[in-house]
PDB file of C-alpha atoms in Angstrom:
ATOM      1  CA  UNK N   1       0.000   0.000   0.000  1.00 46.00           C
ATOM      2  CA  UNK N   2       1.090   3.647  -0.390  1.00 47.00           C
ATOM      3  CA  UNK N   3       3.279   4.374   2.629  1.00 54.00           C
ATOM      4  CA  UNK N   4       2.443   8.088   2.368  1.00 70.00           C
ATOM      5  CA  UNK N   5      -1.101   7.282   3.469  1.00 84.00           C
ATOM      6  CA  UNK N   6      -2.371   5.752   6.709  1.00 91.00           C
ATOM      7  CA  UNK N   7      -4.986   3.296   5.488  1.00 94.00           C
ATOM      8  CA  UNK N   8      -7.829   2.801   7.958  1.00 96.00           C
ATOM      9  CA  UNK N   9     -10.746   0.367   7.848  1.00 97.00           C
ATOM     10  CA  UNK N  10     -13.782   1.624   9.805  1.00 98.00           C
ATOM     11  CA  UNK N  11     -16.421  -0.964  10.746  1.00 98.00           C
ATOM     12  CA  UNK N  12     -19.808   0.086  12.120  1.00 97.00           C
ATOM     13  CA  UNK N  13     -23.369  -0.652  11.017  1.00 96.00           C
ATOM     14  CA  UNK N  14     -24.307   3.021  11.375  1.00 96.00           C
ATOM     15  CA  UNK N  15     -23.153   5.122   8.376  1.00 96.00           C
ATOM     16  CA  UNK N  16     -23.333   8.277  10.479  1.00 96.00           C
ATOM     17  CA  UNK N  17     -20.581   6.817  12.691  1.00 96.00           C
ATOM     18  CA  UNK N  18     -18.305   5.688   9.866  1.00 97.00           C
ATOM     19  CA  UNK N  19     -18.828   8.942   7.971  1.00 96.00           C
ATOM     20  CA  UNK N  20     -18.103  10.983  11.098  1.00 95.00           C
ATOM     21  CA  UNK N  21     -14.910   9.085  11.878  1.00 96.00           C
ATOM     22  CA  UNK N  22     -13.776   9.403   8.280  1.00 96.00           C
ATOM     23  CA  UNK N  23     -14.300  13.159   8.328  1.00 94.00           C
ATOM     24  CA  UNK N  24     -12.444  13.507  11.637  1.00 93.00           C
ATOM     25  CA  UNK N  25      -9.481  11.328  10.712  1.00 93.00           C
ATOM     26  CA  UNK N  26      -9.026  12.753   7.234  1.00 90.00           C
ATOM     27  CA  UNK N  27      -9.036  16.267   8.682  1.00 87.00           C
ATOM     28  CA  UNK N  28      -6.270  15.558  11.197  1.00 80.00           C
ATOM     29  CA  UNK N  29      -4.380  12.605   9.714  1.00 77.00           C
ATOM     30  CA  UNK N  30      -2.989  11.882   6.256  1.00 82.00           C
ATOM     31  CA  UNK N  31      -5.438   8.990   6.108  1.00 89.00           C
ATOM     32  CA  UNK N  32      -7.419   7.064   3.558  1.00 93.00           C
ATOM     33  CA  UNK N  33     -10.548   5.487   5.042  1.00 96.00           C
ATOM     34  CA  UNK N  34     -12.532   2.477   3.837  1.00 97.00           C
ATOM     35  CA  UNK N  35     -15.932   1.907   5.437  1.00 97.00           C
ATOM     36  CA  UNK N  36     -17.946  -1.256   6.045  1.00 97.00           C
ATOM     37  CA  UNK N  37     -21.536  -0.964   7.266  1.00 97.00           C
ATOM     38  CA  UNK N  38     -22.601  -4.593   6.854  1.00 97.00           C
ATOM     39  CA  UNK N  39     -21.077  -8.060   6.993  1.00 96.00           C
ATOM     40  CA  UNK N  40     -21.278  -8.674   3.247  1.00 96.00           C
ATOM     41  CA  UNK N  41     -19.321  -5.524   2.457  1.00 97.00           C
ATOM     42  CA  UNK N  42     -16.782  -6.258   5.174  1.00 97.00           C
ATOM     43  CA  UNK N  43     -16.198  -9.808   3.945  1.00 96.00           C
ATOM     44  CA  UNK N  44     -15.579  -8.533   0.431  1.00 96.00           C
ATOM     45  CA  UNK N  45     -13.190  -5.827   1.636  1.00 96.00           C
ATOM     46  CA  UNK N  46     -11.157  -8.283   3.705  1.00 95.00           C
ATOM     47  CA  UNK N  47     -10.503 -10.429   0.635  1.00 92.00           C
ATOM     48  CA  UNK N  48      -8.968  -7.653  -1.442  1.00 90.00           C
ATOM     49  CA  UNK N  49      -7.294  -5.062   0.781  1.00 88.00           C
ATOM     50  CA  UNK N  50      -4.772  -4.515   3.550  1.00 91.00           C
ATOM     51  CA  UNK N  51      -4.851  -1.807   6.208  1.00 95.00           C
ATOM     52  CA  UNK N  52      -2.665   0.002   8.731  1.00 94.00           C
ATOM     53  CA  UNK N  53      -5.448   0.230  11.338  1.00 96.00           C
ATOM     54  CA  UNK N  54      -8.913  -1.219  11.873  1.00 97.00           C
ATOM     55  CA  UNK N  55     -11.476   0.674  13.968  1.00 98.00           C
ATOM     56  CA  UNK N  56     -14.416  -1.543  14.840  1.00 97.00           C
ATOM     57  CA  UNK N  57     -17.585  -1.567  16.861  1.00 95.00           C
ATOM     58  CA  UNK N  58     -18.435  -4.670  18.909  1.00 92.00           C
ATOM     59  CA  UNK N  59     -22.050  -4.758  17.742  1.00 90.00           C
ATOM     60  CA  UNK N  60     -22.375  -5.752  14.108  1.00 93.00           C
ATOM     61  CA  UNK N  61     -25.350  -7.472  12.409  1.00 92.00           C
ATOM     62  CA  UNK N  62     -24.638 -11.073  11.425  1.00 92.00           C
ATOM     63  CA  UNK N  63     -21.986 -11.824  14.024  1.00 92.00           C
ATOM     64  CA  UNK N  64     -21.051 -11.062  17.620  1.00 88.00           C
ATOM     65  CA  UNK N  65     -18.249  -8.676  18.496  1.00 89.00           C
ATOM     66  CA  UNK N  66     -15.745 -11.289  19.612  1.00 90.00           C
ATOM     67  CA  UNK N  67     -16.138 -13.369  16.450  1.00 93.00           C
ATOM     68  CA  UNK N  68     -15.929 -10.167  14.435  1.00 95.00           C
ATOM     69  CA  UNK N  69     -12.521  -9.432  15.984  1.00 94.00           C
ATOM     70  CA  UNK N  70     -11.361 -12.992  15.271  1.00 93.00           C
ATOM     71  CA  UNK N  71     -12.524 -12.766  11.657  1.00 94.00           C
ATOM     72  CA  UNK N  72     -10.696  -9.484  11.096  1.00 95.00           C
ATOM     73  CA  UNK N  73      -7.515 -10.777  12.698  1.00 93.00           C
ATOM     74  CA  UNK N  74      -7.604 -13.936  10.602  1.00 92.00           C
ATOM     75  CA  UNK N  75      -7.744 -11.882   7.408  1.00 93.00           C
ATOM     76  CA  UNK N  76      -5.479  -9.055   8.619  1.00 93.00           C
ATOM     77  CA  UNK N  77      -3.144 -10.608  11.224  1.00 90.00           C
ATOM     78  CA  UNK N  78      -0.684  -7.728  10.974  1.00 87.00           C
ATOM     79  CA  UNK N  79      -3.279  -4.962  11.363  1.00 93.00           C
ATOM     80  CA  UNK N  80      -3.622  -3.149  14.721  1.00 94.00           C
ATOM     81  CA  UNK N  81      -7.189  -2.975  16.008  1.00 96.00           C
ATOM     82  CA  UNK N  82      -8.986  -0.218  17.909  1.00 96.00           C
ATOM     83  CA  UNK N  83     -12.325  -1.137  19.521  1.00 95.00           C
ATOM     84  CA  UNK N  84     -14.802   1.761  19.376  1.00 95.00           C
ATOM     85  CA  UNK N  85     -17.948   0.939  21.325  1.00 93.00           C
ATOM     86  CA  UNK N  86     -20.791   2.590  23.213  1.00 90.00           C
ATOM     87  CA  UNK N  87     -20.499  -0.110  25.893  1.00 85.00           C
ATOM     88  CA  UNK N  88     -17.827   0.978  28.351  1.00 79.00           C
ATOM     89  CA  UNK N  89     -19.046  -0.983  31.359  1.00 76.00           C
ATOM     90  CA  UNK N  90     -16.614  -2.872  33.574  1.00 71.00           C
ATOM     91  CA  UNK N  91     -18.088  -6.251  32.628  1.00 71.00           C
ATOM     92  CA  UNK N  92     -17.177  -5.720  28.984  1.00 79.00           C
ATOM     93  CA  UNK N  93     -13.604  -4.743  29.832  1.00 76.00           C
ATOM     94  CA  UNK N  94     -13.375  -7.885  31.962  1.00 75.00           C
ATOM     95  CA  UNK N  95     -14.686 -10.089  29.136  1.00 77.00           C
ATOM     96  CA  UNK N  96     -12.245  -8.577  26.672  1.00 79.00           C
ATOM     97  CA  UNK N  97      -9.401  -8.977  29.126  1.00 74.00           C
ATOM     98  CA  UNK N  98     -10.116 -12.654  29.726  1.00 68.00           C
ATOM     99  CA  UNK N  99     -10.886 -13.544  26.113  1.00 76.00           C
ATOM    100  CA  UNK N 100      -8.433 -14.836  23.514  1.00 80.00           C
ATOM    101  CA  UNK N 101      -9.096 -11.716  21.444  1.00 84.00           C
ATOM    102  CA  UNK N 102      -7.229  -9.505  23.958  1.00 83.00           C
ATOM    103  CA  UNK N 103      -3.998 -10.238  22.102  1.00 84.00           C
ATOM    104  CA  UNK N 104      -5.519  -8.888  18.877  1.00 89.00           C
ATOM    105  CA  UNK N 105      -6.585  -5.540  20.372  1.00 90.00           C
ATOM    106  CA  UNK N 106      -4.266  -2.527  20.403  1.00 91.00           C
ATOM    107  CA  UNK N 107      -6.747  -0.137  21.943  1.00 92.00           C
ATOM    108  CA  UNK N 108     -10.300   0.434  23.134  1.00 93.00           C
ATOM    109  CA  UNK N 109     -12.228   3.642  23.445  1.00 93.00           C
ATOM    110  CA  UNK N 110     -15.794   4.610  24.272  1.00 91.00           C
ATOM    111  CA  UNK N 111     -18.105   6.305  21.792  1.00 91.00           C
ATOM    112  CA  UNK N 112     -18.677   8.820  24.569  1.00 89.00           C
ATOM    113  CA  UNK N 113     -15.057   9.942  24.213  1.00 89.00           C
ATOM    114  CA  UNK N 114     -14.176  13.378  22.907  1.00 91.00           C
ATOM    115  CA  UNK N 115     -13.022  13.903  19.344  1.00 90.00           C
ATOM    116  CA  UNK N 116      -9.614  14.800  20.713  1.00 92.00           C
ATOM    117  CA  UNK N 117      -9.301  11.475  22.523  1.00 94.00           C
ATOM    118  CA  UNK N 118     -10.264   9.531  19.402  1.00 94.00           C
ATOM    119  CA  UNK N 119      -7.432  11.252  17.560  1.00 93.00           C
ATOM    120  CA  UNK N 120      -5.074  10.549  20.470  1.00 94.00           C
ATOM    121  CA  UNK N 121      -5.930   6.859  20.304  1.00 95.00           C
ATOM    122  CA  UNK N 122      -5.284   6.670  16.562  1.00 95.00           C
ATOM    123  CA  UNK N 123      -2.019   8.602  16.871  1.00 93.00           C
ATOM    124  CA  UNK N 124      -0.812   6.356  19.706  1.00 92.00           C
ATOM    125  CA  UNK N 125      -1.482   3.163  17.762  1.00 92.00           C
ATOM    126  CA  UNK N 126       0.052   4.635  14.626  1.00 91.00           C
ATOM    127  CA  UNK N 127       3.233   5.258  16.628  1.00 88.00           C
ATOM    128  CA  UNK N 128       3.387   1.646  17.779  1.00 86.00           C
ATOM    129  CA  UNK N 129       1.720   2.027  21.182  1.00 87.00           C
ATOM    130  CA  UNK N 130      -1.543   0.861  22.716  1.00 88.00           C
ATOM    131  CA  UNK N 131      -4.335   3.173  23.824  1.00 91.00           C
ATOM    132  CA  UNK N 132      -7.067   2.313  26.303  1.00 89.00           C
ATOM    133  CA  UNK N 133      -9.441   4.926  27.652  1.00 87.00           C
ATOM    134  CA  UNK N 134     -10.097   4.978  31.388  1.00 82.00           C
ATOM    135  CA  UNK N 135     -13.102   2.660  31.075  1.00 78.00           C
ATOM    136  CA  UNK N 136     -10.866   0.022  29.515  1.00 81.00           C
ATOM    137  CA  UNK N 137      -7.800   0.524  31.703  1.00 74.00           C
ATOM    138  CA  UNK N 138      -8.139  -3.077  32.909  1.00 63.00           C
ATOM    139  CA  UNK N 139      -7.057  -4.249  29.468  1.00 65.00           C
ATOM    140  CA  UNK N 140      -3.964  -2.065  29.651  1.00 59.00           C
ATOM    141  CA  UNK N 141      -2.888  -3.959  32.783  1.00 54.00           C
ATOM    142  CA  UNK N 142      -3.236  -7.312  31.043  1.00 47.00           C
ATOM    143  CA  UNK N 143       0.276  -8.188  29.896  1.00 41.00           C
ATOM    144  CA  UNK N 144       1.633 -11.450  28.604  1.00 38.00           C
ATOM    145  CA  UNK N 145       3.932 -13.019  31.143  1.00 40.00           C
ATOM    146  CA  UNK N 146       6.129 -15.268  29.000  1.00 41.00           C
ATOM    147  CA  UNK N 147       8.251 -14.674  25.934  1.00 49.00           C
ATOM    148  CA  UNK N 148       6.551 -17.517  24.071  1.00 53.00           C
ATOM    149  CA  UNK N 149       3.075 -16.018  24.540  1.00 60.00           C
ATOM    150  CA  UNK N 150       4.311 -12.578  23.507  1.00 69.00           C
ATOM    151  CA  UNK N 151       6.075 -13.966  20.456  1.00 71.00           C
ATOM    152  CA  UNK N 152       2.836 -15.577  19.256  1.00 70.00           C
ATOM    153  CA  UNK N 153       1.192 -12.142  19.161  1.00 75.00           C
ATOM    154  CA  UNK N 154       3.685 -10.779  16.655  1.00 82.00           C
ATOM    155  CA  UNK N 155       2.647 -10.264  13.057  1.00 85.00           C
ATOM    156  CA  UNK N 156       4.526 -11.886  10.196  1.00 84.00           C
ATOM    157  CA  UNK N 157       6.308  -8.621   9.415  1.00 88.00           C
ATOM    158  CA  UNK N 158       7.214  -8.048  13.074  1.00 88.00           C
ATOM    159  CA  UNK N 159       8.725 -11.531  13.259  1.00 86.00           C
ATOM    160  CA  UNK N 160      10.693 -10.817  10.096  1.00 89.00           C
ATOM    161  CA  UNK N 161      12.083  -7.587  11.552  1.00 92.00           C
ATOM    162  CA  UNK N 162      12.883  -9.404  14.790  1.00 89.00           C
ATOM    163  CA  UNK N 163      14.784 -12.087  12.899  1.00 88.00           C
ATOM    164  CA  UNK N 164      16.932  -9.445  11.219  1.00 90.00           C
ATOM    165  CA  UNK N 165      17.548  -7.701  14.549  1.00 92.00           C
ATOM    166  CA  UNK N 166      18.662 -11.037  15.969  1.00 87.00           C
ATOM    167  CA  UNK N 167      21.215 -11.146  13.137  1.00 87.00           C
ATOM    168  CA  UNK N 168      22.573  -7.746  14.183  1.00 90.00           C
ATOM    169  CA  UNK N 169      21.323  -5.779  11.171  1.00 93.00           C
ATOM    170  CA  UNK N 170      20.809  -2.025  11.451  1.00 94.00           C
ATOM    171  CA  UNK N 171      17.505  -0.257  10.783  1.00 94.00           C
ATOM    172  CA  UNK N 172      18.760   0.902   7.383  1.00 95.00           C
ATOM    173  CA  UNK N 173      19.927  -2.604   6.446  1.00 94.00           C
ATOM    174  CA  UNK N 174      16.568  -4.096   7.425  1.00 94.00           C
ATOM    175  CA  UNK N 175      14.725  -1.403   5.456  1.00 94.00           C
ATOM    176  CA  UNK N 176      16.816  -2.208   2.383  1.00 94.00           C
ATOM    177  CA  UNK N 177      16.201  -5.958   2.646  1.00 92.00           C
ATOM    178  CA  UNK N 178      12.458  -5.588   3.177  1.00 93.00           C
ATOM    179  CA  UNK N 179      12.059  -2.762   0.627  1.00 93.00           C
ATOM    180  CA  UNK N 180      10.435  -0.548   3.252  1.00 93.00           C
ATOM    181  CA  UNK N 181      11.221   2.922   4.577  1.00 94.00           C
ATOM    182  CA  UNK N 182      13.431   3.494   7.611  1.00 94.00           C
ATOM    183  CA  UNK N 183      10.453   5.075   9.410  1.00 93.00           C
ATOM    184  CA  UNK N 184       8.381   1.932   8.859  1.00 93.00           C
ATOM    185  CA  UNK N 185      11.133  -0.274  10.301  1.00 95.00           C
ATOM    186  CA  UNK N 186      11.473   2.066  13.281  1.00 93.00           C
ATOM    187  CA  UNK N 187       7.743   1.652  13.920  1.00 93.00           C
ATOM    188  CA  UNK N 188       8.118  -2.135  13.826  1.00 93.00           C
ATOM    189  CA  UNK N 189      11.027  -1.880  16.283  1.00 93.00           C
ATOM    190  CA  UNK N 190       8.918   0.158  18.703  1.00 92.00           C
ATOM    191  CA  UNK N 191       6.106  -2.401  18.520  1.00 90.00           C
ATOM    192  CA  UNK N 192       8.542  -5.251  19.137  1.00 91.00           C
ATOM    193  CA  UNK N 193       9.973  -3.563  22.214  1.00 89.00           C
ATOM    194  CA  UNK N 194       6.495  -2.930  23.595  1.00 87.00           C
ATOM    195  CA  UNK N 195       5.062  -6.358  22.834  1.00 85.00           C
ATOM    196  CA  UNK N 196       8.114  -8.200  24.176  1.00 83.00           C
ATOM    197  CA  UNK N 197       8.358  -5.818  27.161  1.00 80.00           C
ATOM    198  CA  UNK N 198      11.974  -4.947  26.368  1.00 82.00           C
ATOM    199  CA  UNK N 199      13.701  -1.635  27.115  1.00 85.00           C
ATOM    200  CA  UNK N 200      16.096  -1.761  24.175  1.00 89.00           C
ATOM    201  CA  UNK N 201      17.162  -3.965  21.266  1.00 89.00           C
ATOM    202  CA  UNK N 202      19.822  -5.714  23.335  1.00 87.00           C
ATOM    203  CA  UNK N 203      17.215  -6.828  25.881  1.00 82.00           C
ATOM    204  CA  UNK N 204      14.845  -7.773  23.042  1.00 85.00           C
ATOM    205  CA  UNK N 205      17.478 -10.014  21.452  1.00 82.00           C
ATOM    206  CA  UNK N 206      18.277 -11.604  24.811  1.00 77.00           C
ATOM    207  CA  UNK N 207      14.614 -12.339  25.535  1.00 73.00           C
ATOM    208  CA  UNK N 208      14.023 -13.866  22.102  1.00 76.00           C
ATOM    209  CA  UNK N 209      16.918 -16.290  22.093  1.00 69.00           C
ATOM    210  CA  UNK N 210      15.540 -19.800  21.641  1.00 56.00           C
ATOM    211  CA  UNK N 211      12.270 -18.629  20.056  1.00 58.00           C
ATOM    212  CA  UNK N 212      13.542 -19.240  16.506  1.00 53.00           C
TER     213      UNK N 212
END
């Protein structure tokens, strides 16, 4: 995809929501938004396109929210996901925290959030971080305890970057081998450090010994 654009997939059965998010994000981010308002459209989109971020509701006709997340991750395993829902009750945060889909979620925010916070969440995820609003802070405390579990959450591209880091290659060398920009590789490095709970590349390499 064009690296000059941040390609976002917005999933919600209410066009007013997807249209509003598109208007907001395109005004403040160099973004290109694709919208899905029903399961048929979403299924078709997932077969033909890739994205840098997926923003999704948890209520979607034709499937439940958890299966929706699983379906998206299966088609776009490398794509960060931001949950955008009107349900910000503690029970939902607990369910998300205890479910297998927690490892697929990079952020969660309430539809009651301000426009500024929505942009903050997108910016944080774009920069390789997670973002959970106060209602979903429980998910932010849920961290994987072992290197093996953390390694399984990495995307194919992240694992490829990790393998090159394990070989001692520099950011520029990795960018050249993968035909990507230096900024893109730096973003992957940040995600690897966060996901593997490492302070620097040396600690990352030490933690990942034996995983290959």
